[in-house]
Short mmCIF file of N, CA and C in Angstrom, two decimals:
data_model
loop_
_atom_site.label_atom_id
_atom_site.label_comp_id
_atom_site.label_asym_id
_atom_site.label_seq_id
_atom_site.Cartn_x
_atom_site.Cartn_y
_atom_site.Cartn_z
N ARG A 1 -27.26 -57.59 0.62
CA ARG A 1 -26.78 -58.96 0.51
C ARG A 1 -25.37 -58.98 -0.03
N ALA A 2 -24.63 -59.91 0.45
CA ALA A 2 -23.25 -60.08 -0.03
C ALA A 2 -23.28 -60.78 -1.39
N ARG A 3 -22.41 -60.34 -2.26
CA ARG A 3 -22.30 -60.99 -3.57
C ARG A 3 -21.39 -62.19 -3.45
N ARG A 4 -21.70 -63.21 -4.20
CA ARG A 4 -20.90 -64.43 -4.16
C ARG A 4 -20.18 -64.60 -5.49
N ALA A 5 -18.93 -65.04 -5.42
CA ALA A 5 -18.17 -65.32 -6.64
C ALA A 5 -18.71 -66.58 -7.29
N PRO A 6 -18.68 -66.65 -8.61
CA PRO A 6 -19.11 -67.89 -9.27
C PRO A 6 -18.26 -69.06 -8.80
N ALA A 7 -18.90 -70.15 -8.51
CA ALA A 7 -18.18 -71.33 -8.02
C ALA A 7 -17.13 -71.76 -9.04
N GLY A 8 -15.93 -72.06 -8.54
CA GLY A 8 -14.88 -72.59 -9.38
C GLY A 8 -13.88 -71.58 -9.88
N ARG A 9 -14.25 -70.32 -10.01
CA ARG A 9 -13.29 -69.35 -10.57
C ARG A 9 -12.12 -69.14 -9.63
N TRP A 10 -12.36 -68.82 -8.37
CA TRP A 10 -11.28 -68.63 -7.40
C TRP A 10 -11.46 -69.48 -6.16
N GLN A 11 -12.60 -70.10 -6.00
CA GLN A 11 -12.88 -70.79 -4.75
C GLN A 11 -12.29 -72.18 -4.67
N GLY A 12 -12.01 -72.80 -5.76
CA GLY A 12 -11.47 -74.14 -5.74
C GLY A 12 -10.81 -74.46 -7.07
N LEU A 13 -10.11 -75.58 -7.11
CA LEU A 13 -9.45 -75.99 -8.34
C LEU A 13 -10.42 -76.82 -9.17
N GLY A 14 -10.45 -76.55 -10.47
CA GLY A 14 -11.27 -77.34 -11.37
C GLY A 14 -10.58 -78.65 -11.71
N GLU A 15 -11.31 -79.54 -12.32
CA GLU A 15 -10.75 -80.85 -12.68
C GLU A 15 -9.53 -80.71 -13.58
N ASP A 16 -9.57 -79.74 -14.50
CA ASP A 16 -8.45 -79.55 -15.41
C ASP A 16 -7.26 -78.87 -14.72
N GLU A 17 -7.50 -78.24 -13.57
CA GLU A 17 -6.42 -77.56 -12.85
C GLU A 17 -5.71 -78.45 -11.84
N GLU A 18 -6.34 -79.53 -11.41
CA GLU A 18 -5.74 -80.43 -10.41
C GLU A 18 -4.38 -80.98 -10.84
N PRO A 19 -4.24 -81.53 -12.07
CA PRO A 19 -2.93 -82.04 -12.47
C PRO A 19 -1.87 -80.94 -12.56
N VAL A 20 -2.27 -79.74 -12.96
CA VAL A 20 -1.34 -78.61 -13.03
C VAL A 20 -0.89 -78.25 -11.62
N ALA A 21 -1.82 -78.22 -10.66
CA ALA A 21 -1.49 -77.91 -9.27
C ALA A 21 -0.54 -78.96 -8.69
N ALA A 22 -0.79 -80.23 -8.97
CA ALA A 22 0.09 -81.29 -8.48
C ALA A 22 1.50 -81.13 -9.03
N ARG A 23 1.61 -80.79 -10.31
CA ARG A 23 2.92 -80.60 -10.93
C ARG A 23 3.64 -79.39 -10.34
N ILE A 24 2.90 -78.30 -10.09
CA ILE A 24 3.50 -77.10 -9.50
C ILE A 24 4.02 -77.39 -8.10
N LEU A 25 3.20 -78.03 -7.28
CA LEU A 25 3.61 -78.33 -5.91
C LEU A 25 4.82 -79.27 -5.88
N GLU A 26 4.85 -80.24 -6.79
CA GLU A 26 6.00 -81.15 -6.87
C GLU A 26 7.25 -80.39 -7.31
N HIS A 27 7.12 -79.50 -8.27
CA HIS A 27 8.26 -78.72 -8.75
C HIS A 27 8.82 -77.85 -7.63
N VAL A 28 7.95 -77.19 -6.89
CA VAL A 28 8.40 -76.32 -5.80
C VAL A 28 9.04 -77.14 -4.68
N ASP A 29 8.49 -78.32 -4.38
CA ASP A 29 9.10 -79.20 -3.37
C ASP A 29 10.49 -79.64 -3.79
N THR A 30 10.68 -79.91 -5.07
CA THR A 30 11.96 -80.41 -5.58
C THR A 30 12.98 -79.30 -5.78
N HIS A 31 12.56 -78.19 -6.38
CA HIS A 31 13.50 -77.15 -6.79
C HIS A 31 13.51 -75.91 -5.90
N GLY A 32 12.61 -75.82 -4.96
CA GLY A 32 12.54 -74.64 -4.10
C GLY A 32 11.80 -73.50 -4.77
N PRO A 33 11.99 -72.26 -4.28
CA PRO A 33 11.25 -71.13 -4.82
C PRO A 33 11.38 -71.02 -6.34
N SER A 34 10.25 -70.80 -7.00
CA SER A 34 10.21 -70.78 -8.46
C SER A 34 9.29 -69.68 -8.96
N ARG A 35 9.65 -69.11 -10.12
CA ARG A 35 8.80 -68.14 -10.79
C ARG A 35 7.76 -68.88 -11.61
N THR A 36 6.73 -68.18 -12.02
CA THR A 36 5.70 -68.84 -12.84
C THR A 36 6.27 -69.27 -14.18
N ARG A 37 7.24 -68.55 -14.71
CA ARG A 37 7.84 -68.97 -15.99
C ARG A 37 8.58 -70.29 -15.84
N ASP A 38 9.07 -70.61 -14.62
CA ASP A 38 9.71 -71.91 -14.37
C ASP A 38 8.66 -73.01 -14.25
N LEU A 39 7.45 -72.65 -13.88
CA LEU A 39 6.38 -73.62 -13.66
C LEU A 39 5.57 -73.90 -14.91
N ALA A 40 5.64 -73.00 -15.88
CA ALA A 40 4.80 -73.10 -17.07
C ALA A 40 5.18 -74.32 -17.92
N ASP A 41 4.18 -74.90 -18.50
CA ASP A 41 4.34 -76.04 -19.39
C ASP A 41 3.42 -75.78 -20.58
N ASP A 42 3.08 -76.80 -21.28
CA ASP A 42 2.19 -76.65 -22.44
C ASP A 42 0.72 -76.77 -22.04
N ASP A 43 0.36 -76.08 -20.96
CA ASP A 43 -1.02 -76.14 -20.48
C ASP A 43 -1.91 -75.12 -21.15
N GLY A 44 -1.33 -74.23 -21.91
CA GLY A 44 -2.12 -73.21 -22.60
C GLY A 44 -2.21 -71.92 -21.81
N HIS A 45 -3.14 -71.09 -22.21
CA HIS A 45 -3.33 -69.77 -21.61
C HIS A 45 -4.78 -69.58 -21.19
N THR A 46 -4.98 -68.61 -20.34
CA THR A 46 -6.31 -68.25 -19.89
C THR A 46 -6.43 -66.73 -19.92
N ARG A 47 -7.64 -66.24 -19.91
CA ARG A 47 -7.87 -64.79 -19.88
C ARG A 47 -8.61 -64.43 -18.60
N SER A 48 -8.24 -63.31 -18.03
CA SER A 48 -8.92 -62.83 -16.83
C SER A 48 -10.18 -62.07 -17.25
N GLY A 49 -10.92 -61.62 -16.27
CA GLY A 49 -12.10 -60.82 -16.54
C GLY A 49 -11.76 -59.48 -17.18
N TRP A 50 -10.51 -59.05 -17.02
CA TRP A 50 -10.06 -57.79 -17.61
C TRP A 50 -9.47 -57.99 -19.00
N GLY A 51 -9.39 -59.23 -19.44
CA GLY A 51 -8.88 -59.51 -20.77
C GLY A 51 -7.38 -59.75 -20.83
N THR A 52 -6.72 -59.77 -19.68
CA THR A 52 -5.29 -60.05 -19.69
C THR A 52 -5.05 -61.53 -19.91
N ARG A 53 -3.97 -61.84 -20.59
CA ARG A 53 -3.66 -63.22 -20.95
C ARG A 53 -2.49 -63.70 -20.11
N ARG A 54 -2.60 -64.91 -19.55
CA ARG A 54 -1.49 -65.50 -18.81
C ARG A 54 -1.59 -67.02 -18.88
N THR A 55 -0.52 -67.69 -18.48
CA THR A 55 -0.50 -69.14 -18.58
C THR A 55 -1.42 -69.75 -17.53
N VAL A 56 -1.89 -70.95 -17.82
CA VAL A 56 -2.71 -71.69 -16.87
C VAL A 56 -1.90 -71.95 -15.60
N ALA A 57 -0.60 -72.23 -15.74
CA ALA A 57 0.24 -72.48 -14.57
C ALA A 57 0.29 -71.25 -13.66
N ALA A 58 0.37 -70.06 -14.23
CA ALA A 58 0.38 -68.83 -13.43
C ALA A 58 -0.96 -68.66 -12.71
N HIS A 59 -2.04 -68.96 -13.39
CA HIS A 59 -3.37 -68.85 -12.80
C HIS A 59 -3.52 -69.84 -11.64
N VAL A 60 -3.08 -71.07 -11.83
CA VAL A 60 -3.21 -72.09 -10.79
C VAL A 60 -2.28 -71.77 -9.62
N ALA A 61 -1.07 -71.28 -9.89
CA ALA A 61 -0.16 -70.89 -8.81
C ALA A 61 -0.78 -69.78 -7.96
N GLU A 62 -1.43 -68.84 -8.61
CA GLU A 62 -2.12 -67.77 -7.88
C GLU A 62 -3.23 -68.33 -7.01
N LYS A 63 -3.99 -69.28 -7.54
CA LYS A 63 -5.04 -69.93 -6.74
C LYS A 63 -4.44 -70.66 -5.54
N LEU A 64 -3.35 -71.39 -5.76
CA LEU A 64 -2.71 -72.10 -4.66
C LEU A 64 -2.22 -71.13 -3.58
N TRP A 65 -1.75 -69.97 -3.99
CA TRP A 65 -1.33 -68.95 -3.04
C TRP A 65 -2.54 -68.42 -2.26
N LEU A 66 -3.63 -68.13 -2.96
CA LEU A 66 -4.84 -67.64 -2.29
C LEU A 66 -5.42 -68.66 -1.32
N HIS A 67 -5.24 -69.93 -1.61
CA HIS A 67 -5.74 -71.00 -0.74
C HIS A 67 -4.77 -71.34 0.38
N GLY A 68 -3.59 -70.70 0.38
CA GLY A 68 -2.62 -70.94 1.45
C GLY A 68 -1.74 -72.16 1.24
N ARG A 69 -1.75 -72.72 0.05
CA ARG A 69 -0.94 -73.92 -0.21
C ARG A 69 0.45 -73.57 -0.75
N LEU A 70 0.62 -72.35 -1.22
CA LEU A 70 1.92 -71.83 -1.64
C LEU A 70 2.14 -70.50 -0.95
N GLY A 71 3.40 -70.17 -0.73
CA GLY A 71 3.75 -68.87 -0.20
C GLY A 71 4.56 -68.11 -1.23
N ILE A 72 4.83 -66.86 -0.94
CA ILE A 72 5.68 -66.06 -1.82
C ILE A 72 7.00 -65.84 -1.10
N ALA A 73 8.06 -66.38 -1.67
CA ALA A 73 9.39 -66.29 -1.06
C ALA A 73 9.97 -64.89 -1.26
N ARG A 74 9.78 -64.33 -2.44
CA ARG A 74 10.27 -62.99 -2.73
C ARG A 74 9.62 -62.48 -4.01
N ARG A 75 9.83 -61.21 -4.25
CA ARG A 75 9.39 -60.59 -5.51
C ARG A 75 10.59 -59.89 -6.11
N ALA A 76 10.78 -60.07 -7.40
CA ALA A 76 11.90 -59.43 -8.10
C ALA A 76 11.41 -59.03 -9.49
N ASN A 77 11.57 -57.75 -9.82
CA ASN A 77 11.16 -57.25 -11.14
C ASN A 77 9.71 -57.61 -11.46
N PHE A 78 8.83 -57.42 -10.51
CA PHE A 78 7.40 -57.67 -10.65
C PHE A 78 7.06 -59.15 -10.85
N GLU A 79 7.96 -60.05 -10.52
CA GLU A 79 7.69 -61.48 -10.58
C GLU A 79 7.64 -62.05 -9.18
N ARG A 80 6.67 -62.90 -8.94
CA ARG A 80 6.58 -63.59 -7.64
C ARG A 80 7.36 -64.90 -7.73
N TRP A 81 8.06 -65.20 -6.67
CA TRP A 81 8.74 -66.50 -6.53
C TRP A 81 7.93 -67.29 -5.51
N PHE A 82 7.22 -68.32 -5.98
CA PHE A 82 6.37 -69.12 -5.13
C PHE A 82 7.18 -70.20 -4.42
N ASP A 83 6.83 -70.44 -3.17
CA ASP A 83 7.50 -71.46 -2.36
C ASP A 83 6.49 -72.18 -1.50
#
């Protein structure tokens, strides 16, 4: 049997992530390609299953990329520029 990911972790945006996603998409539409540090606000941090810590904005940007709503314009010094 195929294993299924827990609903909500990567499959869709949670209620608390929707406003962050809207802000990220608006920022990218206005300013063009942006790094996650340009997108971060006071949304706090999250931890991955491996225990790594990153901003909620970085987590949501990654989800938007996985869902095909953002692209990666370039990578520089291990940073993704989302567009």
